[in-house]
XYZ file of C-alpha atoms in Angstrom:
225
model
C 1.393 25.754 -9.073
C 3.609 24.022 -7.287
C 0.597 23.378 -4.479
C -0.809 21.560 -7.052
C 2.067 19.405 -8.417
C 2.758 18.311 -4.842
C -1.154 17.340 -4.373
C -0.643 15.461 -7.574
C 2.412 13.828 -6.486
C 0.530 10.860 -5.114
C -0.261 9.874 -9.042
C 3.169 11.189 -10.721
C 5.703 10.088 -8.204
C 4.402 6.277 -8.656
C 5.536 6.770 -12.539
C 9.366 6.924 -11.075
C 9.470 3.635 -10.174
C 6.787 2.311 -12.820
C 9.614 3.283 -15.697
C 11.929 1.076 -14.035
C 9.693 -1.781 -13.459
C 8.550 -1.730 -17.037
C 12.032 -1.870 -17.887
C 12.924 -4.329 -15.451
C 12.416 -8.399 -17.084
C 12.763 -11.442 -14.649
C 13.024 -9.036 -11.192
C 13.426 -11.521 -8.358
C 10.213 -13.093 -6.542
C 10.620 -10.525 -3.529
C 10.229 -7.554 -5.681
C 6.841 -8.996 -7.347
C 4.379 -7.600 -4.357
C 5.970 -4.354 -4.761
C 5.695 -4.380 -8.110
C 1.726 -5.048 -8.310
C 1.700 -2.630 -5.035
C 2.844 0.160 -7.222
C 0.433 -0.663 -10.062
C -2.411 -1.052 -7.853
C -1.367 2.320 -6.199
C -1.048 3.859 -9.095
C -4.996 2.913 -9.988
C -6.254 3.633 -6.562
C -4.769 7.316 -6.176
C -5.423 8.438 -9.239
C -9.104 7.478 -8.719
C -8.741 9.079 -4.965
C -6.821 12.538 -6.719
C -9.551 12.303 -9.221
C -12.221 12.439 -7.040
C -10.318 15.260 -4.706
C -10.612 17.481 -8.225
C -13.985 16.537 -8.743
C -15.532 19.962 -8.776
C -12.783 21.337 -10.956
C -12.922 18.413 -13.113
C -16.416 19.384 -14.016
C -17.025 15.749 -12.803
C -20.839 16.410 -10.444
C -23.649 13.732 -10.069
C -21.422 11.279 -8.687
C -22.879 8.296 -6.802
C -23.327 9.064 -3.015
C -19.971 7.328 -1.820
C -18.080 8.714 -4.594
C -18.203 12.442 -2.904
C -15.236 11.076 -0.975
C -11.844 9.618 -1.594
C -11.498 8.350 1.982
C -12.788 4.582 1.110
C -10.195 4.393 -1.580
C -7.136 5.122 0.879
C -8.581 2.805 2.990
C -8.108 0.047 0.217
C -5.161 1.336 -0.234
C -3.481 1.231 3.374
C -5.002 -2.567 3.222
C -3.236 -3.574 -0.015
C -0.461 -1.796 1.216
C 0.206 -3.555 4.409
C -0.808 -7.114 2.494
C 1.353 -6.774 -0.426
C 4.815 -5.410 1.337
C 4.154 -7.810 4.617
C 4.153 -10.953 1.755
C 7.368 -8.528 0.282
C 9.165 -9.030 3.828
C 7.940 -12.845 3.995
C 9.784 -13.728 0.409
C 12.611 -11.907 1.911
C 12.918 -15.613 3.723
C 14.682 -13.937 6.553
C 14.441 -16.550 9.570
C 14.296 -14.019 12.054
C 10.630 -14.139 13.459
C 9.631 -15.514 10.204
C 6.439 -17.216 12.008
C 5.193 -13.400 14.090
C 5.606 -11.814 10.289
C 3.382 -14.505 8.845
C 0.661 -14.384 11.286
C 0.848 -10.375 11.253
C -1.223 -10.017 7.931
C -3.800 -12.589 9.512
C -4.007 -10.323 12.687
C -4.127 -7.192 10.486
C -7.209 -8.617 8.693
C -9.203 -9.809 12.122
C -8.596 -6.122 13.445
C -9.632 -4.700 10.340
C -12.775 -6.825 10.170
C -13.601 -5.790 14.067
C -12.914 -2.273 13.608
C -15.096 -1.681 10.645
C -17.945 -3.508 12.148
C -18.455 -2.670 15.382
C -16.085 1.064 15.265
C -16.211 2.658 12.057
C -17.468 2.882 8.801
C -15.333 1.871 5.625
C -17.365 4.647 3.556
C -17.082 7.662 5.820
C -17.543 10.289 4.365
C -16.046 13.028 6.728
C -12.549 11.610 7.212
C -9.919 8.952 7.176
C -9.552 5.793 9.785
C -6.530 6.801 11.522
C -6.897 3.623 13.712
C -6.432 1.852 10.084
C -3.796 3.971 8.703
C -1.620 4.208 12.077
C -2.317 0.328 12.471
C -0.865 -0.441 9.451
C 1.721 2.189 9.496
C 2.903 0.376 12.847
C 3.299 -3.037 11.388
C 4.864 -2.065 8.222
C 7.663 0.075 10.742
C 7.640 -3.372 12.884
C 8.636 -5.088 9.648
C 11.193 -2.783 8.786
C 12.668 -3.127 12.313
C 13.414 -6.370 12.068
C 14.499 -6.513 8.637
C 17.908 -4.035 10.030
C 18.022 -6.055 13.182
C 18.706 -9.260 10.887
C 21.034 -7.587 9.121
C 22.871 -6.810 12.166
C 23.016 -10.352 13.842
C 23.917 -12.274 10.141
C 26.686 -10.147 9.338
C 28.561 -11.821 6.573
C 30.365 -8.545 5.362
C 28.203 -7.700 2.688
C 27.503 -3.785 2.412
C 23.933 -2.656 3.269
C 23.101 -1.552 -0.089
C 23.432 -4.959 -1.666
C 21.658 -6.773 0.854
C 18.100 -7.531 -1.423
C 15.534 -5.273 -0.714
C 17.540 -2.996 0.849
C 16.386 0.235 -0.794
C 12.703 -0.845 -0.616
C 12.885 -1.133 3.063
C 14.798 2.245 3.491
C 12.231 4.228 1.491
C 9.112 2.403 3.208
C 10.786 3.114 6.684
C 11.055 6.228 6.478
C 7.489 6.866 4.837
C 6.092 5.342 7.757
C 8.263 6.692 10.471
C 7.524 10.204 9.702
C 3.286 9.435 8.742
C 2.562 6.877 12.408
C 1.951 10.341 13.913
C 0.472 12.101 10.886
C -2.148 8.851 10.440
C -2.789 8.474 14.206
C -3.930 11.944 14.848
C -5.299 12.784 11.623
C -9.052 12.065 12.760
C -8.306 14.157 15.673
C -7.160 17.343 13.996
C -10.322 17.068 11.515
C -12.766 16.535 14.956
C -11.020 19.611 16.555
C -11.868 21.699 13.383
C -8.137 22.049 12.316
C -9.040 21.306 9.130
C -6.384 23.704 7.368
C -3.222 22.140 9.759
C -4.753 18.591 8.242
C -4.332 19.487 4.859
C -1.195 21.388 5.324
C 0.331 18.389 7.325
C -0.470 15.848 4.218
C 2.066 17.667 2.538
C 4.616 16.034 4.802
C 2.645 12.482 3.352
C 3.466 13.585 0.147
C 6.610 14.236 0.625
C 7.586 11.289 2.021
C 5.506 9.306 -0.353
C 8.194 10.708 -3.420
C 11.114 9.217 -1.367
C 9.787 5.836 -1.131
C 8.665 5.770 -4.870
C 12.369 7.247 -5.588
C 13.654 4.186 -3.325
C 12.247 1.532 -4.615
C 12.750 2.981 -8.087
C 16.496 2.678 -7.195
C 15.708 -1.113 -6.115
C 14.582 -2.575 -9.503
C 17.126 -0.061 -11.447
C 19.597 -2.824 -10.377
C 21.191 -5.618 -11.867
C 20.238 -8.238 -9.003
C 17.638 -6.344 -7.316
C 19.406 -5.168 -4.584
């Protein structure tokens, strides 16, 4: 039982922060990519959970590239870097403003490269951890500087009311702790350690309920903070 409530948790724990948006009017234009990123996460992994459960679901005959969820994390590690990179851009931090505006750009051409001449977008068998730890490494990049800015403008003001604050501290940690998870993911599936693979997404999980608790905490105040 509670196997399956954490293999769930990719759908339920984006309803934390999903209250608080609904309840949230007017949030300030840096919170509105992370906003649509948890609707649009919300859509995507409950499609990707739903077609996990297929089989038990009762749900056969699918289309060919429907006997996988792997395309649909894919989308989802690209609208995740795009919509929290333009997150960190709103921020209007000066500090390297022009490397974290030509990041997403970069992101893209790699992407493009990487599914054209490396891999396919649709594979069945497993994940792109070259995606997944790409991304994972920009987004943790991101979050770098965003402390290091905070350290050189000091004007007094305690870290938790600096905007964004909790946003950043969930999505640092999420991607902190999965770089290593994403980057050797492929490799643990090729070695046949397919039961360490799905034991070590549970740490993904995991991680994944802090940063929906985080930025739930981020829009459940006053000034966005």
């Amino acid at each position: 039982m509670l196997q399956q409530i954490l293999d769930w948790s990719e759908v339920w724990a984006l309803l934390i922060p999903l209250a608080f948006i609904l309840n949230r009017k007017n949030p300030p234009a840096y919170l509105k990519p992370v906003r649509l990123y948890v609707l649009i996460a919300l859509l995507l992994n409950i499609g990707a959970t739903i077609i996990w459960y297929r089989n038990r679901l009762g749900l056969t005959g699918l289309p060919e590239f429907l006997q996988s969820n792997n395309f649909l994390y894919n989308i989802h590690s690209v609208i995740r870097l795009l919509l929290f990179s333009w997150f960190f851009i709103l921020l209007n931090q000066r500090f390297m403003h022009r490397v974290k505006a030509v990041l997403p750009f970069l992101f893209i051409l790699l992407l493009i490269i990487n599914f054209v001449f490396f891999e396919d977008f649709f594979n069945y068998a497993m994940l792109s951890s070259r995606l997944l730890a790409t991304e994972a490494a920009i987004l943790l990049f991101y979050c770098l500087q965003y402390y290091i800015y905070l350290t050189i403008d000091d004007k007094g003001t305690s870290l938790k009311k600096q905007p964004g604050f909790w946003v950043v501290t969930g999505l640092s940690i999420y991607v902190a702790v999965n770089f290593f998870i994403f980057l050797f993911y492929t490799y643990l599936l090729k070695q046949n350690l397919i039961v360490f693979a799905v034991n070590i997404w549970d740490v993904h999980n995991i991680v994944f309920i802090l940063l929906c608790i985080c930025i739930a905490i981020n829009f459940s105040k006053k000034h966005g903070y």
